[in-house]
Amino acid sequence: MSADAVDCWLDEKSEVLATSSLAMVHSILRRSITHAQRHDKVARNVAELVETPEGQVGRPSKSLSLEQAKAVLSGPAEGSWIHAYVVVSLLVGIRTEEVRPLKWNHVHLSPADGVVPHIEVWRSVRRRGEMKTRKSRRTLAVPRQVVTVLKAHRAEQRRRREALGLAWDPEGFVFGTDSGDQRTADQVRRSFRALLRRAGVDQPEKWTPRELRHSFVSLLSDHGIPIEVIARVVGHSTTIITETVYRKQLRPVITEGAEAMDDIFDGGGVATP
């Protein structure tokens, strides 16, 4: 067992458990390994080398409908940094703690040699550095709309920095402040809710940026993407984790056969429960 493996495991549990429950689980693991050390079963306590991540806030998560998502993507906030942030989160599906530390040198909008535009998801504010496990450190292709929005956002960010007399930093934060600092979770949350308000989404104060990822999963599932593919894209080690975390967003498997037969034989479709 390595410290990185423990970190990844706690990170996966953070999408299911509350912060207090995570702290308890982490504490039990530390004590268990300490007990093993006393009996010369392990050389070091790797659980002492990682931090307890922040967990869920204790309320059911929700996701944007397709109509709401379209309203957010084409709303009056277009051209702002928070609009670009939401486009990446909603259309690529990476965690909000992976979006905030994202840097331009990990964003490839015009790669050479026929490689598709992609983002390297290698950092998380939870881990305080680069992620090294195969599942959590992943490279994701990005949709055309993301490429267009990010190119415009990069040009605007460059223009704003030049207006402040600051040089362009090719390794700067994609969604950083004008001075180049990483935005805080609170700054993102406030701006996100303001964007939802302007887009006409009801009760924007009850939404959080992490629900963009839930929306991503819901939209993929509604489109018929297999859960194995969704799990790989969102960085889960197994589909069990995906089914547990996003059980309300995933289309019930039991309806898929009937819907497919209706499509095949033009039976008019069945209502989704």
C-alpha atoms as a printed R data frame, in Angstrom:
    type eleno elety resid chain resno       x      y       z
1   ATOM     1    CA   MET     A     1   0.000  0.000   0.000
2   ATOM     2    CA   SER     A     2   1.309  3.452  -0.935
3   ATOM     3    CA   ALA     A     3   0.394  6.937   0.233
4   ATOM     4    CA   ASP     A     4  -0.829  7.736  -3.269
5   ATOM     5    CA   ALA     A     5  -3.135  4.720  -3.243
6   ATOM     6    CA   VAL     A     6  -4.621  5.834   0.093
7   ATOM     7    CA   ASP     A     7  -5.037  9.363  -1.245
8   ATOM     8    CA   CYS     A     8  -6.860  8.101  -4.347
9   ATOM     9    CA   TRP     A     9  -9.082  5.832  -2.257
10  ATOM    10    CA   LEU     A    10 -10.077  8.676   0.093
11  ATOM    11    CA   ASP     A    11 -10.697 10.907  -2.911
12  ATOM    12    CA   GLU     A    12 -13.145  8.369  -4.344
13  ATOM    13    CA   LYS     A    13 -14.874  8.000  -0.962
14  ATOM    14    CA   SER     A    14 -15.226 11.794  -0.751
15  ATOM    15    CA   GLU     A    15 -17.811 11.657  -3.533
16  ATOM    16    CA   VAL     A    16 -20.012  9.440  -1.358
17  ATOM    17    CA   LEU     A    17 -19.273 10.321   2.279
18  ATOM    18    CA   ALA     A    18 -19.657 13.490   4.321
19  ATOM    19    CA   THR     A    19 -16.511 15.231   5.567
20  ATOM    20    CA   SER     A    20 -17.052 13.997   9.139
21  ATOM    21    CA   SER     A    21 -17.418 10.404   7.930
22  ATOM    22    CA   LEU     A    22 -14.252 10.722   5.839
23  ATOM    23    CA   ALA     A    23 -12.328 11.983   8.859
24  ATOM    24    CA   MET     A    24 -13.541  8.995  10.874
25  ATOM    25    CA   VAL     A    25 -12.597  6.509   8.138
26  ATOM    26    CA   HIS     A    26  -9.163  8.124   7.760
27  ATOM    27    CA   SER     A    27  -8.630  8.009  11.535
28  ATOM    28    CA   ILE     A    28  -9.557  4.312  11.709
29  ATOM    29    CA   LEU     A    29  -7.142  3.547   8.871
30  ATOM    30    CA   ARG     A    30  -4.309  5.442  10.611
31  ATOM    31    CA   ARG     A    31  -4.907  3.585  13.884
32  ATOM    32    CA   SER     A    32  -5.095  0.237  12.116
33  ATOM    33    CA   ILE     A    33  -1.778  0.771  10.368
34  ATOM    34    CA   THR     A    34  -0.226  1.993  13.622
35  ATOM    35    CA   HIS     A    35  -1.337 -1.280  15.232
36  ATOM    36    CA   ALA     A    36   0.265 -3.181  12.342
37  ATOM    37    CA   GLN     A    37   3.497 -1.224  12.852
38  ATOM    38    CA   ARG     A    38   3.655 -2.286  16.495
39  ATOM    39    CA   HIS     A    39   3.612 -5.887  15.331
40  ATOM    40    CA   ASP     A    40   6.222 -5.276  12.604
41  ATOM    41    CA   LYS     A    41   3.741 -5.937   9.816
42  ATOM    42    CA   VAL     A    42   4.433 -2.661   7.978
43  ATOM    43    CA   ALA     A    43   7.403 -0.303   7.900
44  ATOM    44    CA   ARG     A    44   5.575  3.033   7.819
45  ATOM    45    CA   ASN     A    45   2.111  4.481   8.265
46  ATOM    46    CA   VAL     A    46   1.230  5.758   4.793
47  ATOM    47    CA   ALA     A    47  -2.139  7.048   6.044
48  ATOM    48    CA   GLU     A    48  -0.210  9.687   8.022
49  ATOM    49    CA   LEU     A    49   1.213 11.086   4.785
50  ATOM    50    CA   VAL     A    50  -2.085 12.187   3.202
51  ATOM    51    CA   GLU     A    51  -4.718 14.766   4.088
52  ATOM    52    CA   THR     A    52  -8.383 14.038   4.624
53  ATOM    53    CA   PRO     A    53 -10.266 15.458   1.601
54  ATOM    54    CA   GLU     A    54 -13.444 17.471   1.886
55  ATOM    55    CA   GLY     A    55 -16.546 15.312   1.540
56  ATOM    56    CA   GLN     A    56 -20.151 15.859   0.602
57  ATOM    57    CA   VAL     A    57 -22.254 18.607   2.123
58  ATOM    58    CA   GLY     A    58 -25.017 16.331   3.331
59  ATOM    59    CA   ARG     A    59 -27.759 16.968   0.797
60  ATOM    60    CA   PRO     A    60 -28.820 15.080  -2.349
61  ATOM    61    CA   SER     A    61 -27.047 16.190  -5.489
62  ATOM    62    CA   LYS     A    62 -28.933 17.170  -8.603
63  ATOM    63    CA   SER     A    63 -28.140 17.694 -12.241
64  ATOM    64    CA   LEU     A    64 -29.081 20.158 -14.951
65  ATOM    65    CA   SER     A    65 -31.587 19.018 -17.532
66  ATOM    66    CA   LEU     A    66 -30.625 19.249 -21.192
67  ATOM    67    CA   GLU     A    67 -32.722 22.410 -21.546
68  ATOM    68    CA   GLN     A    68 -31.128 24.001 -18.480
69  ATOM    69    CA   ALA     A    69 -27.653 23.038 -19.674
70  ATOM    70    CA   LYS     A    70 -28.286 24.672 -23.051
71  ATOM    71    CA   ALA     A    71 -29.543 27.826 -21.330
72  ATOM    72    CA   VAL     A    72 -26.410 27.981 -19.179
73  ATOM    73    CA   LEU     A    73 -24.057 27.386 -22.115
74  ATOM    74    CA   SER     A    74 -25.671 30.041 -24.304
75  ATOM    75    CA   GLY     A    75 -26.666 32.494 -21.587
76  ATOM    76    CA   PRO     A    76 -25.720 36.142 -21.066
77  ATOM    77    CA   ALA     A    77 -22.498 35.211 -19.261
78  ATOM    78    CA   GLU     A    78 -20.775 34.155 -22.501
79  ATOM    79    CA   GLY     A    79 -17.284 35.614 -22.701
80  ATOM    80    CA   SER     A    80 -16.699 35.603 -18.935
81  ATOM    81    CA   TRP     A    81 -14.223 33.363 -17.133
82  ATOM    82    CA   ILE     A    82 -17.016 31.627 -15.211
83  ATOM    83    CA   HIS     A    83 -18.791 30.783 -18.464
84  ATOM    84    CA   ALA     A    84 -15.601 29.134 -19.771
85  ATOM    85    CA   TYR     A    85 -15.206 27.354 -16.409
86  ATOM    86    CA   VAL     A    86 -18.753 25.972 -16.639
87  ATOM    87    CA   VAL     A    87 -18.295 24.914 -20.270
88  ATOM    88    CA   VAL     A    88 -15.220 22.853 -19.336
89  ATOM    89    CA   SER     A    89 -16.834 21.374 -16.222
90  ATOM    90    CA   LEU     A    90 -20.102 20.494 -17.925
91  ATOM    91    CA   LEU     A    91 -18.774 19.223 -21.250
92  ATOM    92    CA   VAL     A    92 -15.605 17.466 -20.068
93  ATOM    93    CA   GLY     A    93 -16.814 16.308 -16.648
94  ATOM    94    CA   ILE     A    94 -13.730 16.915 -14.521
95  ATOM    95    CA   ARG     A    95 -14.087 17.688 -10.823
96  ATOM    96    CA   THR     A    96 -14.228 21.303  -9.675
97  ATOM    97    CA   GLU     A    97 -11.073 20.736  -7.612
98  ATOM    98    CA   GLU     A    98  -9.384 19.604 -10.836
99  ATOM    99    CA   VAL     A    99 -10.632 22.577 -12.862
100 ATOM   100    CA   ARG     A   100  -9.399 25.277 -10.476
101 ATOM   101    CA   PRO     A   101  -5.699 24.236 -10.597
102 ATOM   102    CA   LEU     A   102  -5.800 23.542 -14.356
103 ATOM   103    CA   LYS     A   103  -2.924 25.260 -16.175
104 ATOM   104    CA   TRP     A   104  -2.542 26.276 -19.797
105 ATOM   105    CA   ASN     A   105   0.401 23.940 -20.406
106 ATOM   106    CA   HIS     A   106  -1.995 21.044 -19.761
107 ATOM   107    CA   VAL     A   107  -4.551 22.342 -22.270
108 ATOM   108    CA   HIS     A   108  -3.863 21.418 -25.904
109 ATOM   109    CA   LEU     A   109  -6.347 23.102 -28.241
110 ATOM   110    CA   SER     A   110  -4.392 22.757 -31.500
111 ATOM   111    CA   PRO     A   111  -2.143 19.699 -31.125
112 ATOM   112    CA   ALA     A   112   0.020 18.535 -33.998
113 ATOM   113    CA   ASP     A   113   0.213 15.220 -35.847
114 ATOM   114    CA   GLY     A   114  -3.528 14.644 -36.016
115 ATOM   115    CA   VAL     A   115  -3.991 14.386 -32.237
116 ATOM   116    CA   VAL     A   116  -7.422 15.569 -31.113
117 ATOM   117    CA   PRO     A   117  -7.687 18.609 -28.785
118 ATOM   118    CA   HIS     A   118  -7.379 17.434 -25.202
119 ATOM   119    CA   ILE     A   119  -6.867 18.357 -21.551
120 ATOM   120    CA   GLU     A   120  -4.417 16.624 -19.234
121 ATOM   121    CA   VAL     A   121  -6.097 16.239 -15.847
122 ATOM   122    CA   TRP     A   122  -3.018 15.844 -13.718
123 ATOM   123    CA   ARG     A   123  -3.555 18.086 -10.720
124 ATOM   124    CA   SER     A   124  -6.087 18.458  -7.927
125 ATOM   125    CA   VAL     A   125  -6.274 20.945  -5.075
126 ATOM   126    CA   ARG     A   126  -7.145 17.996  -2.833
127 ATOM   127    CA   ARG     A   127  -3.789 16.342  -3.442
128 ATOM   128    CA   ARG     A   128  -1.760 19.562  -3.347
129 ATOM   129    CA   GLY     A   129   0.131 18.488  -6.425
130 ATOM   130    CA   GLU     A   130   0.220 16.166  -9.382
131 ATOM   131    CA   MET     A   131  -1.787 12.963  -9.411
132 ATOM   132    CA   LYS     A   132   0.199  9.844 -10.281
133 ATOM   133    CA   THR     A   133  -2.242  6.956 -10.259
134 ATOM   134    CA   ARG     A   134  -3.367  5.621 -13.628
135 ATOM   135    CA   LYS     A   135  -7.079  6.183 -12.986
136 ATOM   136    CA   SER     A   136  -6.895  9.671 -11.499
137 ATOM   137    CA   ARG     A   137  -4.249 11.078 -13.850
138 ATOM   138    CA   ARG     A   138  -5.987 11.017 -17.206
139 ATOM   139    CA   THR     A   139  -6.039 12.780 -20.559
140 ATOM   140    CA   LEU     A   140  -9.450 13.674 -21.990
141 ATOM   141    CA   ALA     A   141 -10.478 14.755 -25.465
142 ATOM   142    CA   VAL     A   142 -12.573 17.915 -25.492
143 ATOM   143    CA   PRO     A   143 -15.634 18.792 -27.606
144 ATOM   144    CA   ARG     A   144 -15.449 21.426 -30.339
145 ATOM   145    CA   GLN     A   145 -17.438 23.911 -28.253
146 ATOM   146    CA   VAL     A   146 -14.861 23.668 -25.471
147 ATOM   147    CA   VAL     A   147 -12.041 24.372 -27.944
148 ATOM   148    CA   THR     A   148 -13.833 27.461 -29.270
149 ATOM   149    CA   VAL     A   149 -14.654 28.818 -25.821
150 ATOM   150    CA   LEU     A   150 -11.174 28.202 -24.401
151 ATOM   151    CA   LYS     A   151  -9.449 29.851 -27.342
152 ATOM   152    CA   ALA     A   152 -11.592 32.968 -26.862
153 ATOM   153    CA   HIS     A   153 -11.023 32.839 -23.094
154 ATOM   154    CA   ARG     A   154  -7.247 32.567 -23.535
155 ATOM   155    CA   ALA     A   155  -7.210 35.562 -25.894
156 ATOM   156    CA   GLU     A   156  -9.255 37.620 -23.439
157 ATOM   157    CA   GLN     A   157  -7.063 36.570 -20.507
158 ATOM   158    CA   ARG     A   158  -3.959 37.557 -22.447
159 ATOM   159    CA   ARG     A   159  -5.518 40.934 -23.330
160 ATOM   160    CA   ARG     A   160  -6.445 41.655 -19.708
161 ATOM   161    CA   ARG     A   161  -2.958 40.785 -18.459
162 ATOM   162    CA   GLU     A   162  -1.369 43.030 -21.070
163 ATOM   163    CA   ALA     A   163  -3.677 45.873 -19.980
164 ATOM   164    CA   LEU     A   164  -2.325 45.419 -16.452
165 ATOM   165    CA   GLY     A   165   1.267 45.406 -17.701
166 ATOM   166    CA   LEU     A   166   1.706 41.718 -16.961
167 ATOM   167    CA   ALA     A   167   3.451 39.253 -19.254
168 ATOM   168    CA   TRP     A   168   1.562 36.252 -20.561
169 ATOM   169    CA   ASP     A   169   2.305 33.109 -18.555
170 ATOM   170    CA   PRO     A   170   1.969 29.983 -20.723
171 ATOM   171    CA   GLU     A   171   1.933 27.900 -17.521
172 ATOM   172    CA   GLY     A   172  -0.571 30.103 -15.703
173 ATOM   173    CA   PHE     A   173  -3.936 29.047 -14.326
174 ATOM   174    CA   VAL     A   174  -6.610 28.699 -17.004
175 ATOM   175    CA   PHE     A   175  -9.237 30.186 -14.702
176 ATOM   176    CA   GLY     A   176  -6.982 32.301 -12.535
177 ATOM   177    CA   THR     A   177  -7.477 35.908 -11.521
178 ATOM   178    CA   ASP     A   178  -6.166 38.771 -13.669
179 ATOM   179    CA   SER     A   179  -3.049 38.825 -11.494
180 ATOM   180    CA   GLY     A   180  -2.515 35.098 -12.064
181 ATOM   181    CA   ASP     A   181  -3.629 33.697  -8.711
182 ATOM   182    CA   GLN     A   182  -5.700 30.539  -8.435
183 ATOM   183    CA   ARG     A   183  -9.342 31.276  -7.687
184 ATOM   184    CA   THR     A   184 -10.789 30.003  -4.421
185 ATOM   185    CA   ALA     A   185 -13.690 27.586  -4.168
186 ATOM   186    CA   ASP     A   186 -15.826 30.375  -2.701
187 ATOM   187    CA   GLN     A   187 -15.114 32.680  -5.647
188 ATOM   188    CA   VAL     A   188 -16.114 29.966  -8.085
189 ATOM   189    CA   ARG     A   189 -19.282 29.133  -6.143
190 ATOM   190    CA   ARG     A   190 -20.477 32.741  -6.016
191 ATOM   191    CA   SER     A   191 -19.803 33.339  -9.710
192 ATOM   192    CA   PHE     A   192 -21.426 30.044 -10.670
193 ATOM   193    CA   ARG     A   193 -24.625 30.865  -8.838
194 ATOM   194    CA   ALA     A   194 -24.706 34.321 -10.416
195 ATOM   195    CA   LEU     A   195 -24.375 32.679 -13.855
196 ATOM   196    CA   LEU     A   196 -27.273 30.323 -13.086
197 ATOM   197    CA   ARG     A   197 -29.391 33.261 -11.971
198 ATOM   198    CA   ARG     A   198 -28.743 35.103 -15.220
199 ATOM   199    CA   ALA     A   199 -29.530 31.929 -17.190
200 ATOM   200    CA   GLY     A   200 -32.924 31.629 -15.500
201 ATOM   201    CA   VAL     A   201 -32.244 28.499 -13.437
202 ATOM   202    CA   ASP     A   202 -34.574 28.267 -10.415
203 ATOM   203    CA   GLN     A   203 -33.102 28.664  -6.931
204 ATOM   204    CA   PRO     A   204 -29.488 29.166  -8.026
205 ATOM   205    CA   GLU     A   205 -28.399 29.483  -4.396
206 ATOM   206    CA   LYS     A   206 -29.078 25.762  -3.941
207 ATOM   207    CA   TRP     A   207 -26.626 24.690  -6.655
208 ATOM   208    CA   THR     A   208 -22.907 23.984  -6.288
209 ATOM   209    CA   PRO     A   209 -20.197 23.716  -8.983
210 ATOM   210    CA   ARG     A   210 -19.690 19.999  -8.265
211 ATOM   211    CA   GLU     A   211 -23.170 19.366  -9.683
212 ATOM   212    CA   LEU     A   212 -21.848 20.222 -13.130
213 ATOM   213    CA   ARG     A   213 -20.076 16.862 -12.982
214 ATOM   214    CA   HIS     A   214 -23.330 15.171 -11.978
215 ATOM   215    CA   SER     A   215 -24.959 16.890 -14.957
216 ATOM   216    CA   PHE     A   216 -22.193 15.606 -17.238
217 ATOM   217    CA   VAL     A   217 -22.841 12.026 -16.117
218 ATOM   218    CA   SER     A   218 -26.607 12.428 -16.438
219 ATOM   219    CA   LEU     A   219 -26.397 13.803 -19.976
220 ATOM   220    CA   LEU     A   220 -24.038 11.017 -21.075
221 ATOM   221    CA   SER     A   221 -26.261  8.354 -19.538
222 ATOM   222    CA   ASP     A   222 -29.373  9.790 -21.149
223 ATOM   223    CA   HIS     A   223 -27.522  9.685 -24.461
224 ATOM   224    CA   GLY     A   224 -26.921  5.951 -24.063
225 ATOM   225    CA   ILE     A   225 -23.214  5.985 -23.156
226 ATOM   226    CA   PRO     A   226 -22.312  2.738 -21.289
227 ATOM   227    CA   ILE     A   227 -21.464  3.060 -17.609
228 ATOM   228    CA   GLU     A   228 -18.038  1.485 -18.239
229 ATOM   229    CA   VAL     A   229 -17.161  4.407 -20.508
230 ATOM   230    CA   ILE     A   230 -18.570  6.978 -18.058
231 ATOM   231    CA   ALA     A   231 -16.538  5.465 -15.202
232 ATOM   232    CA   ARG     A   232 -13.340  5.671 -17.255
233 ATOM   233    CA   VAL     A   233 -13.961  9.294 -18.263
234 ATOM   234    CA   VAL     A   234 -14.748 10.529 -14.750
235 ATOM   235    CA   GLY     A   235 -11.700  8.735 -13.338
236 ATOM   236    CA   HIS     A   236 -13.329  6.047 -11.186
237 ATOM   237    CA   SER     A   237 -11.471  2.811 -10.617
238 ATOM   238    CA   THR     A   238 -14.644  0.713 -10.895
239 ATOM   239    CA   THR     A   239 -18.211  1.105 -12.171
240 ATOM   240    CA   ILE     A   240 -19.422  0.349  -8.630
241 ATOM   241    CA   ILE     A   241 -18.136  3.748  -7.525
242 ATOM   242    CA   THR     A   242 -19.852  5.441 -10.468
243 ATOM   243    CA   GLU     A   243 -23.126  3.657  -9.723
244 ATOM   244    CA   THR     A   244 -22.912  4.644  -6.044
245 ATOM   245    CA   VAL     A   245 -21.988  8.282  -6.578
246 ATOM   246    CA   TYR     A   246 -24.258  8.961  -9.537
247 ATOM   247    CA   ARG     A   247 -27.114  6.525  -8.918
248 ATOM   248    CA   LYS     A   248 -29.695  9.306  -9.382
249 ATOM   249    CA   GLN     A   249 -28.116 10.514 -12.629
250 ATOM   250    CA   LEU     A   250 -27.729  7.150 -14.357
251 ATOM   251    CA   ARG     A   251 -30.526  5.877 -16.579
252 ATOM   252    CA   PRO     A   252 -31.967  2.642 -15.107
253 ATOM   253    CA   VAL     A   253 -30.491 -0.277 -17.043
254 ATOM   254    CA   ILE     A   254 -33.785 -2.162 -16.994
255 ATOM   255    CA   THR     A   255 -35.372  0.267 -19.476
256 ATOM   256    CA   GLU     A   256 -32.616  0.090 -22.054
257 ATOM   257    CA   GLY     A   257 -33.707 -3.138 -23.765
258 ATOM   258    CA   ALA     A   258 -37.301 -1.996 -24.230
259 ATOM   259    CA   GLU     A   259 -36.237  1.411 -25.536
260 ATOM   260    CA   ALA     A   260 -33.813 -0.188 -27.985
261 ATOM   261    CA   MET     A   261 -36.504 -2.515 -29.318
262 ATOM   262    CA   ASP     A   262 -38.908  0.403 -29.731
263 ATOM   263    CA   ASP     A   263 -36.257  2.250 -31.721
264 ATOM   264    CA   ILE     A   264 -35.427 -0.809 -33.819
265 ATOM   265    CA   PHE     A   265 -39.030 -1.661 -34.630
266 ATOM   266    CA   ASP     A   266 -40.361  1.913 -34.583
267 ATOM   267    CA   GLY     A   267 -42.730  1.245 -31.712
268 ATOM   268    CA   GLY     A   268 -42.894  4.822 -30.563
269 ATOM   269    CA   GLY     A   269 -40.690  4.553 -27.497
270 ATOM   270    CA   VAL     A   270 -41.533  4.052 -23.825
271 ATOM   271    CA   ALA     A   271 -41.670  6.596 -21.080
272 ATOM   272    CA   THR     A   272 -38.580  6.849 -18.942
273 ATOM   273    CA   PRO     A   273 -39.429  6.298 -15.280
